[in-house]
Short mmCIF file of C-alpha atoms in Angstrom, two decimals:
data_model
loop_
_atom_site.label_atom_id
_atom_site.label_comp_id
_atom_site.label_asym_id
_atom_site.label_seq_id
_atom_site.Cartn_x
_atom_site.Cartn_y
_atom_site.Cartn_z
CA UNK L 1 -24.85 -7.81 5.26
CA UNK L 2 -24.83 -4.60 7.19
CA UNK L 3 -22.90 -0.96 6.33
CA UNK L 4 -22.72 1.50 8.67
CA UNK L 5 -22.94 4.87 7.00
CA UNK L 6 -19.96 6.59 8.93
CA UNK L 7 -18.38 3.53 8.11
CA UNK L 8 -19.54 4.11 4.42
CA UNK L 9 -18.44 7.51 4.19
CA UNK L 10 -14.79 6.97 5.18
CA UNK L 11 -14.69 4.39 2.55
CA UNK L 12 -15.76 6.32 -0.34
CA UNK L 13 -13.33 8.96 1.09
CA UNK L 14 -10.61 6.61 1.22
CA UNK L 15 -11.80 5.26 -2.46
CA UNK L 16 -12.35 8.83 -3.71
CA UNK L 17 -8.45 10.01 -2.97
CA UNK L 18 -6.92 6.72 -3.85
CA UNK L 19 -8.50 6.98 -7.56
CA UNK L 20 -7.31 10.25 -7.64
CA UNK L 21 -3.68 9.57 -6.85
CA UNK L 22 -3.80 6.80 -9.91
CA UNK L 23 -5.15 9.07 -12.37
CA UNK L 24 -3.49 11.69 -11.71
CA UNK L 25 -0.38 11.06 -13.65
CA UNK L 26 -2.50 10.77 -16.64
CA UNK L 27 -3.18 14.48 -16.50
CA UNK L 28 0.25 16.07 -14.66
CA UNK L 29 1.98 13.69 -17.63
CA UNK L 30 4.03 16.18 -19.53
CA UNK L 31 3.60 19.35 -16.83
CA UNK L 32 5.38 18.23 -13.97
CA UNK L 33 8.66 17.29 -13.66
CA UNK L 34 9.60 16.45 -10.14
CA UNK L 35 13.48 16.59 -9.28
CA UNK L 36 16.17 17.45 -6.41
CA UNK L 37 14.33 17.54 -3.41
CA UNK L 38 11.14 17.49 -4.09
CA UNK L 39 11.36 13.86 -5.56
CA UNK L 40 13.39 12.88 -2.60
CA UNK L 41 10.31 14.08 -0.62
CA UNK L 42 7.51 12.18 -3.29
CA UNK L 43 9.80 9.13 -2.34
CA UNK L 44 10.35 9.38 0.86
CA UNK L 45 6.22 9.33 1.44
CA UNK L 46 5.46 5.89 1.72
CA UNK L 47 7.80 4.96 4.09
CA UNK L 48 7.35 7.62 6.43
CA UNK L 49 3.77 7.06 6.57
CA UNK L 50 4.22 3.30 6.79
CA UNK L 51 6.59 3.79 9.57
CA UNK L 52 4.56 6.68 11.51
CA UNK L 53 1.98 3.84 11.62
CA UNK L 54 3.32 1.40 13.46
CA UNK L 55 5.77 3.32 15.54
CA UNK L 56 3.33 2.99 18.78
CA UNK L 57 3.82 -0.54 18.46
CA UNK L 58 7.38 -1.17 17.70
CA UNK L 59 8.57 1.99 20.20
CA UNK L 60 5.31 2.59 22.85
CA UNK L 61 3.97 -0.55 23.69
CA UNK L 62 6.52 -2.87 25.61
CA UNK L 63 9.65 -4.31 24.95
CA UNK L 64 8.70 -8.29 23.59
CA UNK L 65 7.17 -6.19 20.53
CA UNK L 66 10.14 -3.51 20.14
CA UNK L 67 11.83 -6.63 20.22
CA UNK L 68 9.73 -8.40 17.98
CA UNK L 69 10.30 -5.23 15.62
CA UNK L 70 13.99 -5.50 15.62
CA UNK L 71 13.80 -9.47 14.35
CA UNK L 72 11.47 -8.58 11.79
CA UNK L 73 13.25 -5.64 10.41
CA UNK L 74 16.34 -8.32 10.61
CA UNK L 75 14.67 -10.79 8.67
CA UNK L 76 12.94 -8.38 5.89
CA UNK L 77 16.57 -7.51 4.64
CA UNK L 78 16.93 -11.26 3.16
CA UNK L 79 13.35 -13.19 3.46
CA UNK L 80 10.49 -12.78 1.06
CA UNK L 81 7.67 -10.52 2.75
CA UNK L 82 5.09 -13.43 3.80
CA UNK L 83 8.09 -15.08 5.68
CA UNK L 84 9.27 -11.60 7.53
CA UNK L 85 5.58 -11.48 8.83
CA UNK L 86 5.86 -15.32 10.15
CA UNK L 87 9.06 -14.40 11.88
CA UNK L 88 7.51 -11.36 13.37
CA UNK L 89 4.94 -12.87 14.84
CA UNK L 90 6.31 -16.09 15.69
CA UNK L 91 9.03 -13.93 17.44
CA UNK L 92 6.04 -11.51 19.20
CA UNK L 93 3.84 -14.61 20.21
CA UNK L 94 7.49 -16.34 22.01
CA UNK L 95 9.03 -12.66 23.32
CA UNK L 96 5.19 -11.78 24.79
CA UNK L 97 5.24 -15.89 26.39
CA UNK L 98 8.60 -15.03 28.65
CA UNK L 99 7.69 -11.03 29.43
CA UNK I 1 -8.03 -9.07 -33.69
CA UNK I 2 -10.32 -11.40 -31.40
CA UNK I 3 -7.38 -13.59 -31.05
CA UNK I 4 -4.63 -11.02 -30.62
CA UNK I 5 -7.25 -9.34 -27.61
CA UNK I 6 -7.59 -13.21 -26.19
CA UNK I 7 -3.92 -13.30 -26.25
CA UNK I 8 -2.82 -9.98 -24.68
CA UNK I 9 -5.07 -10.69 -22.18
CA UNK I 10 -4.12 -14.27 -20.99
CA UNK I 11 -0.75 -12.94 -20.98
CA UNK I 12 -1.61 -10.32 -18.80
CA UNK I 13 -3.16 -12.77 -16.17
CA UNK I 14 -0.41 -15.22 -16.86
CA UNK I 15 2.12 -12.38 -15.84
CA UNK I 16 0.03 -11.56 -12.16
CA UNK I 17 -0.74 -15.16 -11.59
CA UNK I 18 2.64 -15.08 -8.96
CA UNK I 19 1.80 -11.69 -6.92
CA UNK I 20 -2.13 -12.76 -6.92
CA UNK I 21 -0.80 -16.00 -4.90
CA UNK I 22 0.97 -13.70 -2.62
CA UNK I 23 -1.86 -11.53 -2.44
CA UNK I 24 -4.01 -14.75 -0.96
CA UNK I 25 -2.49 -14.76 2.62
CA UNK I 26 -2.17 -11.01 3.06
CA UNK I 27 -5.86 -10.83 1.68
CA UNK I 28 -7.10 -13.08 4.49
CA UNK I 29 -5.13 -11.46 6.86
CA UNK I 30 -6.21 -8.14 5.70
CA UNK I 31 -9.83 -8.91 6.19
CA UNK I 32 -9.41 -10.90 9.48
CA UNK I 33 -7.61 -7.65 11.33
CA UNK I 34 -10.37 -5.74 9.77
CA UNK I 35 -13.25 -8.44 10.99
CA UNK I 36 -11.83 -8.03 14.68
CA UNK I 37 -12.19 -4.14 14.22
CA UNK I 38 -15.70 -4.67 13.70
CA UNK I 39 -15.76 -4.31 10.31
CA UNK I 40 -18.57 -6.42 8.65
CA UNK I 41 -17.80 -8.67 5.64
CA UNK I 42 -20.26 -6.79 3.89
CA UNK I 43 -17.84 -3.32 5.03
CA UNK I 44 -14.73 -5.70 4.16
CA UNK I 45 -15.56 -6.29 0.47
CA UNK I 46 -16.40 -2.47 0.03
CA UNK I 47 -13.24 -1.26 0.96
CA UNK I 48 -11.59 -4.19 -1.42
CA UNK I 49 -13.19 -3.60 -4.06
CA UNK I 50 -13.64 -0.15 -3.81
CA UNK I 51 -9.98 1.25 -2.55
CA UNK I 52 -7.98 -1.49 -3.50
CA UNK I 53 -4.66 -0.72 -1.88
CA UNK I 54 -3.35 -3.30 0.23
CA UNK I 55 -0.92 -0.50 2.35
CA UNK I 56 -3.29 1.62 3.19
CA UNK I 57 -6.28 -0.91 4.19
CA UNK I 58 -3.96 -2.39 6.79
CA UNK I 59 -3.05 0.96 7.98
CA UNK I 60 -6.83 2.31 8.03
CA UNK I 61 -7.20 -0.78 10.03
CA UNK I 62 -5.06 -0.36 12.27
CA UNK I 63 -6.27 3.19 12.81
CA UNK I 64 -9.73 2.41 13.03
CA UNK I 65 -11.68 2.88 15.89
CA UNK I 66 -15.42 3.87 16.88
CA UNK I 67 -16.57 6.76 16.22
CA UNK I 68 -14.87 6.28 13.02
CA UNK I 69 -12.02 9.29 12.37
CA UNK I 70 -13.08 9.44 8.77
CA UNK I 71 -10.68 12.35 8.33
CA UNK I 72 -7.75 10.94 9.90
CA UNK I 73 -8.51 7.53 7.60
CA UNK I 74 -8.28 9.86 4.37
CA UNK I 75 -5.49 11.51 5.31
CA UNK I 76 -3.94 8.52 5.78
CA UNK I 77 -4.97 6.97 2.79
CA UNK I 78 -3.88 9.82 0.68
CA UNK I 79 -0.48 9.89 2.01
CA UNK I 80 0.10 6.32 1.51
CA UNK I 81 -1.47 6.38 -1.83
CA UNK I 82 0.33 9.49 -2.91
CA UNK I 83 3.27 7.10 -4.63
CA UNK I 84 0.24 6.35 -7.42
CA UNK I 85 1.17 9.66 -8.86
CA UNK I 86 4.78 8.94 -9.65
CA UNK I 87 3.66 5.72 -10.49
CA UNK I 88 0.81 6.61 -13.07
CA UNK I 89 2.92 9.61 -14.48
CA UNK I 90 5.38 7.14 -15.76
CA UNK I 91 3.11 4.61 -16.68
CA UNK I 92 1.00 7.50 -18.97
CA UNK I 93 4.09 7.28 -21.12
CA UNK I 94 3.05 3.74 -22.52
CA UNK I 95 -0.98 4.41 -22.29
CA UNK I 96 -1.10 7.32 -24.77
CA UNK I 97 -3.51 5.14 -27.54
CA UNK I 98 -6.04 3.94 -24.75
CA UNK I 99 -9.24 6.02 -25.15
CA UNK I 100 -9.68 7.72 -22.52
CA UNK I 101 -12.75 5.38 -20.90
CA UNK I 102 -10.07 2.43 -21.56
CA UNK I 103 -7.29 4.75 -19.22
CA UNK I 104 -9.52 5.69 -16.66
CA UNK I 105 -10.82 2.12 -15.90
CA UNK I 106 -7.11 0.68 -16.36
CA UNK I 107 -5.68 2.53 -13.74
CA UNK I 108 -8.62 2.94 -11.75
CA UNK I 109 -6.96 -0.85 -9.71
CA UNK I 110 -3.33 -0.13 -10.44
CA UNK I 111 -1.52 -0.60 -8.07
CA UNK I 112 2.27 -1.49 -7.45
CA UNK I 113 2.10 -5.09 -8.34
CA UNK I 114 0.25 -4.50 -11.84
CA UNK I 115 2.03 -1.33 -12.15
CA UNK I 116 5.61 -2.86 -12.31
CA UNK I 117 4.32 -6.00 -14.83
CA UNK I 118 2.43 -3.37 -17.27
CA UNK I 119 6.38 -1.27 -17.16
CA UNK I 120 8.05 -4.52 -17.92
CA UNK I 121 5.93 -5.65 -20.41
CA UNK I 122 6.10 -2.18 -22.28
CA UNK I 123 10.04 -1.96 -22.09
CA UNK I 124 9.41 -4.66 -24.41
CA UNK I 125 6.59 -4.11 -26.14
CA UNK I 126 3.72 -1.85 -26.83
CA UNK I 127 0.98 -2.21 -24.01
CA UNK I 128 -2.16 -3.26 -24.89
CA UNK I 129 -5.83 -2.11 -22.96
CA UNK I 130 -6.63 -5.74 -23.26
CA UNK I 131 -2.68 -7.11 -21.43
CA UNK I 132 -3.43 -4.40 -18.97
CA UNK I 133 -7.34 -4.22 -18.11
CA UNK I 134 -7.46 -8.08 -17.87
CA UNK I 135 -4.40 -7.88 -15.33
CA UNK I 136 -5.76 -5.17 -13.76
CA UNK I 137 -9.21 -7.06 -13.46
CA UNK I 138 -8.04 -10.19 -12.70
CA UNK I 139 -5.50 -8.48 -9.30
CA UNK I 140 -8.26 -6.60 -8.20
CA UNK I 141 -11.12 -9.89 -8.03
CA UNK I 142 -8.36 -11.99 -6.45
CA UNK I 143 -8.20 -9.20 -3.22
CA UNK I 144 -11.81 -8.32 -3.16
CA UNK I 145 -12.50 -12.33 -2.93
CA UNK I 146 -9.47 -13.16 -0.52
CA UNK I 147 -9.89 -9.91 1.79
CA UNK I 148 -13.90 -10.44 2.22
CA UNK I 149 -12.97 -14.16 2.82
CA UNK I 150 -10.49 -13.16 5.61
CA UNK I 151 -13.01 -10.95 7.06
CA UNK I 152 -15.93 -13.55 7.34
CA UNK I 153 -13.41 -16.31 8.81
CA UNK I 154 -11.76 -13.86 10.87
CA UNK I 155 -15.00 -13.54 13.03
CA UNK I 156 -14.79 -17.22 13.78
CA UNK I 157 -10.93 -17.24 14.83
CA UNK I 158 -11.78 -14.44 17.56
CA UNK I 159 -8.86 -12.17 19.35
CA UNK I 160 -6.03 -11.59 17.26
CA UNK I 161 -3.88 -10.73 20.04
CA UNK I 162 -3.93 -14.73 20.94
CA UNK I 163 -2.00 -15.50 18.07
CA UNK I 164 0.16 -12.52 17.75
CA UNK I 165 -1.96 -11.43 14.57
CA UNK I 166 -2.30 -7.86 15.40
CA UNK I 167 1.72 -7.88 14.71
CA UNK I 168 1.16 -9.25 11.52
CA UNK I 169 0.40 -5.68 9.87
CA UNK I 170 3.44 -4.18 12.31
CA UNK I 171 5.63 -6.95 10.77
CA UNK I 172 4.33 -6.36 6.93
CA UNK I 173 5.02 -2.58 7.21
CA UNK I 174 8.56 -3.73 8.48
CA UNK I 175 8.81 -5.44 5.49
CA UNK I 176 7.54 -2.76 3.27
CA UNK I 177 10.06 -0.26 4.56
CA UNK I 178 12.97 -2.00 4.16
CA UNK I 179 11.44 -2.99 0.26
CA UNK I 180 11.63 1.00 0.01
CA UNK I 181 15.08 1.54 1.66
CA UNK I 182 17.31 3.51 -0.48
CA UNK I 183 20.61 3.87 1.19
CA UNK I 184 21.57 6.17 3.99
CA UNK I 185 18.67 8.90 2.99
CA UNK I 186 16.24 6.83 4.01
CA UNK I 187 17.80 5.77 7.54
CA UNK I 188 17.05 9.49 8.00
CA UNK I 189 13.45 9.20 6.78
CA UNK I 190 12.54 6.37 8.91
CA UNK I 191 14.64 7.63 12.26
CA UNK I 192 12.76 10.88 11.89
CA UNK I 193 9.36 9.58 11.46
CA UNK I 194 9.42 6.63 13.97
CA UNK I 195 10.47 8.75 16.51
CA UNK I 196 8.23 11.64 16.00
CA UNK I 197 5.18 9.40 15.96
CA UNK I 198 5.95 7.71 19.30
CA UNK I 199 6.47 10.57 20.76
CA UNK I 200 3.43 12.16 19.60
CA UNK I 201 1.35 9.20 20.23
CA UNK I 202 2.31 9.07 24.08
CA UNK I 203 2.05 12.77 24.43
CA UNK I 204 -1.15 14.39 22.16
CA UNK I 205 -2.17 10.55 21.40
CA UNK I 206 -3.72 9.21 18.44
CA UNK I 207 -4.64 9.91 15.66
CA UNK I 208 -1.57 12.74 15.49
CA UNK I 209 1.19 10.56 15.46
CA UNK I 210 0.28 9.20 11.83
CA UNK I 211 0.65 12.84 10.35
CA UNK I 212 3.22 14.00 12.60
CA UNK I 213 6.11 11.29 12.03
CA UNK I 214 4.65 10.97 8.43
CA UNK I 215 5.47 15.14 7.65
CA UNK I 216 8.70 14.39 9.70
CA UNK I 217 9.80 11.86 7.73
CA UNK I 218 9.19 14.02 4.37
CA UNK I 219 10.88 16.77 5.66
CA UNK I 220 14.02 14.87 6.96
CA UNK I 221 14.16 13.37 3.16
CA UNK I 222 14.02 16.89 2.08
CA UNK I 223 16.49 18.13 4.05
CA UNK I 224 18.74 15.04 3.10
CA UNK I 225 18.92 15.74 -0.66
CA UNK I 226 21.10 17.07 -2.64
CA UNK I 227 18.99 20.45 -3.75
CA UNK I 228 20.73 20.75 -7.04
CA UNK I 229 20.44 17.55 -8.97
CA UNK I 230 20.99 17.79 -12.71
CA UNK I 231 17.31 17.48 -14.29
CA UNK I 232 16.94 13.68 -15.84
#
């Protein structure tokens, strides 16, 4: 049962600015009133990190996973999310086989 | 009372019994990618129990590397974690009568699964600290036990790579994306910030490409609105 402390300390860094994210509606409730483009930008947040994340992979790594990327993306718009991730890696494991 | 309390708060399990099953797998999976990082079981249930955001442990995963870039894993964090604040503002609607030790626990382990059942239930009824604490409670044991489970059989199954398990979190955030899409805006949000990251990643390397394509993402989104919407 080991912790490493750098380890530690991007934990509790990670758990320090994800508590305040979910309380902080609790005290902007009533001041802030996000519209127009700012909202678009609030929204548009989790997706563009989520993508930014895994763009080395789908776009930088070699075509079986780009590949891999496009069937997944394919399947997400009508599949249930446990099933896209069996079809992406099913797809990854077969593409990565041939290349 | 007693019984009212016993019965807000079975129906507030009752109501995350289906997205704790779907939690099980992604749990697992979630602790295995972080097991073949290096993380320790021990490490695992930490970050479970202490950050408790599904989104953003895969992606600190996937970032993580030794030395650990405890900045760029914050950064991260914060920006995938930022949707919490829409989130809790409209949620702090139906919380008013909590006391304030009952609110800060609560939403201490919302997050978007608990979130959406706790709006539902108060579109049709007042919320309760007991519906919501005990759903809350019950979502958060269910990851911390599958995700430090996943992370001490993970170190038995070995190289991810061999079963194509490091595209597992590739092919989740696929998924996740298109669960966010939002018509044509967001084509420009995810062009803009898929190609900015691999471009940074093959030319400063990581861990830039995360805030790069993240910021260019945002901004495309901004620039893609309409800047004069009629206030709601």
């Amino acid at each position: 049962m080991s912790v490493d402390p750098t380890v530690l300390a991007a934990i509790l860094g990670m758990a320090a600015v994800t508590y305040l994210t979910r309380i902080s509606g609790l005290f902007l409730a009533g001041r802030l009133r996000l519209q127009g483009r700012m909202k678009a930008a609030f929204d548009a947040a989790p997706p563009a990190v989520l993508t930014a994340v895994i763009a080395p992979m789908v776009l930088a790594t070699g075509w079986p996973e780009t590949a891999a990327a496009m069937i997944a993306a394919l399947a997400a718009t009508r599949l249930p999310l446990l099933a896209t991730i069996l079809v992406g890696v099913v797809a990854v494991v077969a593409l990565r086989a041939i290349g | 009372m007693t019984r009212d309390l016993r019965r807000d708060a079975l129906d507030g399990i009752r109501d995350i019994l289906p997205p704790a099953i779907a939690a099980i797998p992604i749990g697992l999976l979630c602790g295995a990618l972080g097991a073949a990082k290096g993380l320790s079981p021990a490490e695992m249930a930490l970050m479970c129990a202490l950050v408790f955001a599904g989104g953003a442990q895969f992606a600190a995963i996937d970032l993580w590397s030794y030395p650990v870039p405890v900045a760029t894993l914050v950064v991260s964090t914060l920006l995938i974690n930022s949707r919490h604040i829409l989130m809790s503002l409209s949620l702090a609607r139906r919380s008013g009568h909590f006391t304030w030790a009952q609110r800060l626990l609560g939403y201490a382990v919302m997050a978007d699964e608990n979130w959406a059942m706790a709006e539902r239930r108060a579109a049709g009824r007042e919320l309760t600290p007991a519906y919501f604490l005990a759903m809350g409670g019950f979502f958060w044991l269910n990851w911390l036990v599958w995700g430090t489970l996943g992370a001490v059989v993970g170190a038995a199954i070995g190289d991810p790579a061999r079963i194509g398990a490091d595209f597992a979190f590739t092919a989740l955030f696929i998924g996740l994306v298109v669960g966010f899409w939002r018509g044509h805006r967001s084509t420009f949000t995810i062009a803009a910030s898929l190609v900015t990251a691999a471009l940074v990643y093959c030319f400063a390397g990581p861990p830039w490409h995360v805030a790069a394509g993240a910021l260019a993402g945002i901004a495309a989104a901004w620039l893609a609105a309409e800047p004069e919407e009629v206030p709601a």
